[in-house]
């Protein structure tokens, strides 16, 4: 090999070495909403960019949206099994599997999705090893509080009786049953189909998601109150995290904090809140705003859900009252508790 050839080969090798160093790890992130959803465009994509910058370009993350790697309800197991390195999950799609976190699904807890999600993440970090030890819990995420949207008026609990409802999670499904309705539990991407084929005539959803999932023309009556928050989370494959060098593992840990949870949810929350204004301005839609007496009726109707959850905690040897108080205190600490 002559001197020029050797120099060329060395330059190529150095270039290849720099390329390898620049992107040592390519991770997969799976979620089940469309790639145009504000969760991705306003939350996930900036989060990935921040990780890339903090790692000096050594961590890249490929996004697999819209259930490309598996059904919505399977995303926790996908992270556990390494089908995805990072997964966006709705624990309420697997009833009974995460009973402590299910406390956050109870109605009339969340005033917003910003400070509240920060408080939620901080609170659940005390319990994630009990329920999600097969994965690494990164952070909780949620949307601006959602409500009920129907083909006919919904103003008081009695308006649910006799109707079929697509609930947001298992806790809300139980609430529908307590109200005398029938629950049809399908994930958000199947909302439109359930409404259009008559399987459901009411759906629970945050506001903008009615447009995102194509249900806005199917439900024209809306209960105008912060009814519930559908709890979501990022979980990560433990083998992937444990296999990272210490410095890169720290980069990922720095992006799995209560503060990051608030940052990640802020854009999504704003987009959902804007959907409410969009619907309010549309004469084809009717907003039904309950008065104080009617709000009390909804809260009274929901009270048995808390009693059932407390009884479940007692049956498992947990101090449910202390867990619930801890959640409420954490939400209140960041101005995220409903009614405070």
Short mmCIF file of C-alpha atoms in Angstrom, two decimals:
data_model
loop_
_atom_site.label_atom_id
_atom_site.label_comp_id
_atom_site.label_asym_id
_atom_site.label_seq_id
_atom_site.Cartn_x
_atom_site.Cartn_y
_atom_site.Cartn_z
CA UNK A 1 0.00 0.00 0.00
CA UNK A 2 1.55 3.34 -1.06
CA UNK A 3 1.59 6.43 1.14
CA UNK A 4 -1.39 8.05 -0.58
CA UNK A 5 -3.49 4.87 -0.32
CA UNK A 6 -2.58 4.49 3.35
CA UNK A 7 -3.52 8.10 4.07
CA UNK A 8 -6.85 7.66 2.29
CA UNK A 9 -7.62 4.44 4.16
CA UNK A 10 -6.75 6.11 7.46
CA UNK A 11 -9.02 9.06 6.72
CA UNK A 12 -11.90 6.73 5.84
CA UNK A 13 -11.35 4.75 9.03
CA UNK A 14 -11.32 7.91 11.09
CA UNK A 15 -14.49 9.10 9.40
CA UNK A 16 -16.23 5.79 10.05
CA UNK A 17 -15.05 5.90 13.64
CA UNK A 18 -16.46 9.38 14.08
CA UNK A 19 -19.77 8.26 12.56
CA UNK A 20 -19.98 5.34 14.97
CA UNK A 21 -19.16 7.59 17.89
CA UNK A 22 -21.69 10.18 16.76
CA UNK A 23 -24.55 7.69 17.00
CA UNK A 24 -23.58 4.82 19.24
CA UNK A 25 -27.15 3.84 20.18
CA UNK A 26 -30.36 3.95 18.16
CA UNK A 27 -33.39 3.31 20.34
CA UNK A 28 -36.97 2.62 19.33
CA UNK A 29 -39.93 4.50 20.77
CA UNK A 30 -43.42 3.10 20.19
CA UNK A 31 -46.73 4.84 20.73
CA UNK A 32 -50.28 4.35 19.51
CA UNK A 33 -51.50 7.82 18.47
CA UNK A 34 -50.98 9.29 14.98
CA UNK A 35 -47.60 10.71 14.10
CA UNK A 36 -49.25 14.12 13.71
CA UNK A 37 -50.60 14.02 17.29
CA UNK A 38 -49.39 16.88 19.54
CA UNK A 39 -47.95 14.29 21.93
CA UNK A 40 -45.39 13.52 19.22
CA UNK A 41 -44.93 16.89 17.55
CA UNK A 42 -44.91 19.03 20.71
CA UNK A 43 -43.66 16.51 23.25
CA UNK A 44 -41.78 13.47 21.94
CA UNK A 45 -39.85 15.14 19.13
CA UNK A 46 -38.41 17.96 21.31
CA UNK A 47 -37.63 15.35 24.00
CA UNK A 48 -35.69 13.26 21.49
CA UNK A 49 -33.82 16.33 20.24
CA UNK A 50 -32.87 17.23 23.81
CA UNK A 51 -31.56 13.69 24.41
CA UNK A 52 -29.54 13.84 21.19
CA UNK A 53 -27.97 17.15 22.20
CA UNK A 54 -27.26 16.05 25.77
CA UNK A 55 -25.61 12.86 24.53
CA UNK A 56 -23.46 14.63 21.98
CA UNK A 57 -25.37 12.87 19.22
CA UNK A 58 -24.58 9.40 20.56
CA UNK A 59 -28.24 8.52 21.24
CA UNK A 60 -30.73 8.55 18.38
CA UNK A 61 -34.36 7.53 18.82
CA UNK A 62 -36.61 6.25 16.04
CA UNK A 63 -40.36 6.81 16.51
CA UNK A 64 -42.92 4.13 15.64
CA UNK A 65 -46.37 5.79 15.92
CA UNK A 66 -49.94 4.61 15.35
CA UNK A 67 -49.57 1.07 16.77
CA UNK A 68 -46.91 0.14 14.19
CA UNK A 69 -45.16 -2.23 16.60
CA UNK A 70 -48.25 -3.50 18.44
CA UNK A 71 -51.71 -2.75 19.77
CA UNK A 72 -52.22 0.11 22.23
CA UNK A 73 -52.94 -2.21 25.14
CA UNK A 74 -49.72 -4.18 24.52
CA UNK A 75 -47.24 -1.33 24.82
CA UNK A 76 -46.18 -2.05 28.41
CA UNK A 77 -45.33 -5.65 27.50
CA UNK A 78 -43.55 -4.45 24.36
CA UNK A 79 -41.18 -2.39 26.51
CA UNK A 80 -40.77 -5.26 28.97
CA UNK A 81 -39.93 -7.72 26.19
CA UNK A 82 -37.68 -5.39 24.20
CA UNK A 83 -39.97 -5.07 21.19
CA UNK A 84 -39.62 -1.35 21.85
CA UNK A 85 -36.93 0.31 23.94
CA UNK A 86 -39.35 3.03 25.05
CA UNK A 87 -43.14 2.75 25.03
CA UNK A 88 -46.03 5.12 25.63
CA UNK A 89 -48.59 3.24 27.70
CA UNK A 90 -52.10 3.73 29.04
CA UNK A 91 -52.15 1.55 32.18
CA UNK A 92 -55.95 1.76 32.22
CA UNK A 93 -56.06 -0.36 29.06
CA UNK A 94 -55.02 -3.32 31.25
CA UNK A 95 -57.57 -3.30 34.10
CA UNK A 96 -56.27 -4.39 37.50
CA UNK A 97 -52.62 -4.63 36.53
CA UNK A 98 -51.46 -1.34 38.07
CA UNK A 99 -53.85 -0.76 41.00
CA UNK A 100 -51.88 1.96 42.79
CA UNK A 101 -51.53 4.10 39.67
CA UNK A 102 -55.24 3.55 39.05
CA UNK A 103 -55.91 5.98 41.92
CA UNK A 104 -55.03 8.77 39.47
CA UNK A 105 -57.80 7.61 37.12
CA UNK A 106 -60.50 8.57 39.64
CA UNK A 107 -62.66 11.45 38.41
CA UNK A 108 -62.30 15.02 39.66
CA UNK A 109 -58.64 14.87 40.69
CA UNK A 110 -56.85 16.77 37.93
CA UNK A 111 -57.23 20.49 37.35
CA UNK A 112 -54.72 20.53 34.49
CA UNK A 113 -52.05 18.47 32.75
CA UNK A 114 -49.04 20.65 33.55
CA UNK A 115 -48.36 20.96 37.27
CA UNK A 116 -50.60 17.95 37.85
CA UNK A 117 -48.49 15.61 35.73
CA UNK A 118 -45.36 16.83 37.52
CA UNK A 119 -47.00 16.00 40.83
CA UNK A 120 -48.24 12.66 39.50
CA UNK A 121 -44.77 11.61 38.36
CA UNK A 122 -43.21 12.65 41.66
CA UNK A 123 -45.84 10.70 43.61
CA UNK A 124 -45.66 7.53 41.52
CA UNK A 125 -41.89 7.32 41.75
CA UNK A 126 -42.56 6.04 45.29
CA UNK A 127 -44.54 3.08 43.93
CA UNK A 128 -43.36 2.23 40.42
CA UNK A 129 -41.03 -0.53 41.65
CA UNK A 130 -44.06 -2.30 43.15
CA UNK A 131 -46.05 -2.28 39.92
CA UNK A 132 -43.68 -1.75 37.01
CA UNK A 133 -40.47 -3.44 38.12
CA UNK A 134 -40.26 -5.34 34.81
CA UNK A 135 -39.59 -2.01 33.09
CA UNK A 136 -38.07 1.32 34.02
CA UNK A 137 -40.75 3.93 34.75
CA UNK A 138 -39.64 7.16 33.12
CA UNK A 139 -42.49 9.58 33.75
CA UNK A 140 -46.23 9.98 33.74
CA UNK A 141 -47.96 11.93 30.99
CA UNK A 142 -51.50 13.10 30.47
CA UNK A 143 -53.69 15.38 28.43
CA UNK A 144 -55.70 18.41 29.50
CA UNK A 145 -58.64 16.97 31.50
CA UNK A 146 -61.19 15.24 29.30
CA UNK A 147 -64.93 14.85 29.57
CA UNK A 148 -67.99 13.14 28.05
CA UNK A 149 -69.15 13.81 24.51
CA UNK A 150 -72.40 12.37 23.19
CA UNK A 151 -74.94 12.20 20.44
CA UNK A 152 -77.52 13.60 22.86
CA UNK A 153 -77.29 16.06 25.79
CA UNK A 154 -75.21 15.14 28.87
CA UNK A 155 -75.54 17.40 31.89
CA UNK A 156 -76.22 15.23 34.96
CA UNK A 157 -75.36 11.62 35.87
CA UNK A 158 -78.83 10.40 34.93
CA UNK A 159 -78.11 11.37 31.31
CA UNK A 160 -75.71 8.43 31.06
CA UNK A 161 -78.29 5.81 32.08
CA UNK A 162 -79.24 3.49 29.26
CA UNK A 163 -76.45 4.66 26.96
CA UNK A 164 -73.37 2.88 25.69
CA UNK A 165 -70.15 4.72 26.49
CA UNK A 166 -66.60 4.35 25.25
CA UNK A 167 -64.66 5.08 28.49
CA UNK A 168 -61.09 6.33 28.73
CA UNK A 169 -59.88 3.60 31.09
CA UNK A 170 -61.02 0.81 33.39
CA UNK A 171 -61.92 3.16 36.26
CA UNK A 172 -64.14 5.26 34.01
CA UNK A 173 -65.69 2.06 32.65
CA UNK A 174 -66.69 1.16 36.19
CA UNK A 175 -68.13 4.66 36.66
CA UNK A 176 -70.24 4.26 33.53
CA UNK A 177 -71.65 1.03 34.94
CA UNK A 178 -72.44 2.70 38.28
CA UNK A 179 -74.38 5.35 36.36
CA UNK A 180 -76.51 2.75 34.61
CA UNK A 181 -74.70 2.85 31.29
CA UNK A 182 -72.90 0.10 29.39
CA UNK A 183 -69.19 0.49 28.74
CA UNK A 184 -67.55 -0.42 25.45
CA UNK A 185 -63.86 -0.35 26.26
CA UNK A 186 -61.75 0.30 23.16
CA UNK A 187 -58.60 2.45 22.85
CA UNK A 188 -58.76 5.99 21.52
CA UNK A 189 -57.81 5.05 17.93
CA UNK A 190 -60.99 2.92 17.77
CA UNK A 191 -63.23 5.71 19.12
CA UNK A 192 -64.59 6.81 15.76
CA UNK A 193 -65.47 3.28 14.68
CA UNK A 194 -67.34 2.59 17.92
CA UNK A 195 -69.38 5.77 17.50
CA UNK A 196 -70.03 5.41 13.79
CA UNK A 197 -71.22 1.81 13.91
CA UNK A 198 -73.49 2.44 16.90
CA UNK A 199 -71.45 0.41 19.37
CA UNK A 200 -71.19 3.57 21.50
CA UNK A 201 -73.22 6.77 21.57
CA UNK A 202 -71.05 8.58 24.16
CA UNK A 203 -67.27 8.76 24.32
CA UNK A 204 -64.84 10.11 26.87
CA UNK A 205 -62.08 12.16 25.33
CA UNK A 206 -60.08 15.35 25.70
CA UNK A 207 -61.28 18.04 23.32
CA UNK A 208 -58.83 18.19 20.41
CA UNK A 209 -58.64 14.40 20.30
CA UNK A 210 -62.19 14.36 18.95
CA UNK A 211 -60.72 15.93 15.80
CA UNK A 212 -57.51 13.88 15.87
CA UNK A 213 -59.42 10.60 15.92
CA UNK A 214 -62.19 11.77 13.59
CA UNK A 215 -65.04 11.73 16.10
CA UNK A 216 -65.94 15.43 16.05
CA UNK A 217 -68.81 15.01 13.57
CA UNK A 218 -70.30 12.06 15.48
CA UNK A 219 -70.78 13.65 18.92
CA UNK A 220 -72.23 17.15 19.11
CA UNK A 221 -73.15 17.46 22.80
CA UNK A 222 -70.40 18.04 25.35
CA UNK A 223 -70.27 18.05 29.16
CA UNK A 224 -68.20 21.17 29.79
CA UNK A 225 -66.22 20.30 32.92
CA UNK A 226 -62.78 18.82 33.76
CA UNK A 227 -64.08 15.31 34.31
CA UNK A 228 -61.08 12.97 34.28
CA UNK A 229 -57.47 12.54 33.21
CA UNK A 230 -56.43 9.48 31.26
CA UNK A 231 -53.12 8.46 32.82
CA UNK A 232 -50.29 7.59 30.46
CA UNK A 233 -46.60 6.98 30.96
CA UNK A 234 -43.27 6.36 29.28
CA UNK A 235 -41.66 3.08 30.32
CA UNK A 236 -38.33 1.76 29.09
CA UNK A 237 -36.77 -1.64 28.62
CA UNK A 238 -34.52 -2.41 31.58
CA UNK A 239 -31.97 -4.28 29.51
CA UNK A 240 -31.56 -1.27 27.26
CA UNK A 241 -31.10 1.13 30.18
CA UNK A 242 -28.74 -1.19 32.05
CA UNK A 243 -26.70 -1.71 28.88
CA UNK A 244 -25.93 1.95 28.33
CA UNK A 245 -22.62 3.43 29.45
CA UNK A 246 -22.93 5.34 32.70
CA UNK A 247 -22.81 8.76 31.07
CA UNK A 248 -25.54 7.94 28.55
CA UNK A 249 -27.65 6.24 31.19
CA UNK A 250 -27.46 9.49 33.12
CA UNK A 251 -28.65 11.39 30.04
CA UNK A 252 -31.75 9.19 29.94
CA UNK A 253 -32.32 9.57 33.69
CA UNK A 254 -32.06 13.35 33.32
CA UNK A 255 -34.90 13.13 30.79
CA UNK A 256 -37.14 11.08 33.11
CA UNK A 257 -38.00 13.58 35.83
CA UNK A 258 -41.13 15.27 37.19
CA UNK A 259 -39.99 18.53 35.60
CA UNK A 260 -39.58 16.82 32.23
CA UNK A 261 -43.04 15.27 32.60
CA UNK A 262 -44.54 18.74 32.92
CA UNK A 263 -42.54 19.99 29.97
CA UNK A 264 -43.56 17.00 27.85
CA UNK A 265 -47.26 17.40 28.64
CA UNK A 266 -47.50 21.18 28.27
CA UNK A 267 -47.77 21.33 24.48
CA UNK A 268 -50.22 18.43 24.37
CA UNK A 269 -52.33 20.08 27.09
CA UNK A 270 -52.44 23.35 25.18
CA UNK A 271 -53.49 21.62 21.97
CA UNK A 272 -56.32 19.79 23.73
CA UNK A 273 -57.50 22.98 25.43
CA UNK A 274 -57.55 24.71 22.04
CA UNK A 275 -59.87 21.97 20.82
CA UNK A 276 -62.43 23.07 23.39
CA UNK A 277 -62.39 26.59 21.99
CA UNK A 278 -62.75 25.19 18.50
CA UNK A 279 -65.83 23.21 19.47
CA UNK A 280 -67.31 26.11 21.43
CA UNK A 281 -67.11 28.28 18.32
CA UNK A 282 -68.86 25.70 16.11
CA UNK A 283 -72.66 26.20 15.97
CA UNK A 284 -73.09 22.51 15.19
CA UNK A 285 -71.95 21.69 18.72
CA UNK A 286 -73.59 22.35 22.09
CA UNK A 287 -71.67 22.81 25.34
CA UNK A 288 -73.54 21.81 28.50
CA UNK A 289 -72.00 23.49 31.55
CA UNK A 290 -73.20 22.12 34.92
CA UNK A 291 -73.94 24.48 37.79
CA UNK A 292 -72.58 23.93 41.30
CA UNK A 293 -75.48 21.66 42.28
CA UNK A 294 -74.98 19.50 39.20
CA UNK A 295 -71.22 19.29 39.76
CA UNK A 296 -71.98 18.02 43.28
CA UNK A 297 -74.25 15.38 41.75
CA UNK A 298 -71.40 14.10 39.59
CA UNK A 299 -68.97 14.06 42.51
CA UNK A 300 -71.46 12.21 44.70
CA UNK A 301 -72.05 9.67 41.94
CA UNK A 302 -68.29 9.10 41.66
CA UNK A 303 -67.70 8.65 45.41
CA UNK A 304 -68.18 4.83 45.36
CA UNK A 305 -65.19 4.54 43.01
CA UNK A 306 -62.88 5.89 45.71
CA UNK A 307 -64.41 3.58 48.30
CA UNK A 308 -63.86 0.61 46.00
CA UNK A 309 -60.26 1.62 45.38
CA UNK A 310 -59.61 2.00 49.13
CA UNK A 311 -61.10 -1.44 49.74
CA UNK A 312 -58.85 -2.90 47.02
CA UNK A 313 -55.79 -1.35 48.64
CA UNK A 314 -56.78 -2.76 52.03
CA UNK A 315 -57.19 -6.22 50.50
CA UNK A 316 -53.62 -5.96 49.22
CA UNK A 317 -52.22 -4.83 52.56
CA UNK A 318 -51.73 -1.22 51.42
CA UNK A 319 -52.61 1.94 53.29
CA UNK A 320 -54.92 3.34 50.65
CA UNK A 321 -55.83 6.46 52.60
CA UNK A 322 -52.16 7.44 52.92
CA UNK A 323 -51.47 6.68 49.25
CA UNK A 324 -54.43 8.78 48.15
CA UNK A 325 -53.50 11.65 50.45
CA UNK A 326 -49.99 11.56 49.07
CA UNK A 327 -51.35 11.85 45.54
CA UNK A 328 -53.63 14.75 46.43
CA UNK A 329 -50.83 16.54 48.27
CA UNK A 330 -48.48 16.09 45.33
CA UNK A 331 -51.05 17.42 42.84
CA UNK A 332 -51.82 20.37 45.10
CA UNK A 333 -48.11 21.17 45.52
CA UNK A 334 -47.94 22.03 41.82
CA UNK A 335 -51.40 23.63 41.52
CA UNK A 336 -52.83 20.58 39.77
CA UNK A 337 -55.56 19.42 42.16
CA UNK A 338 -59.16 19.85 41.04
CA UNK A 339 -61.14 22.32 43.12
CA UNK A 340 -58.09 23.77 44.87
#
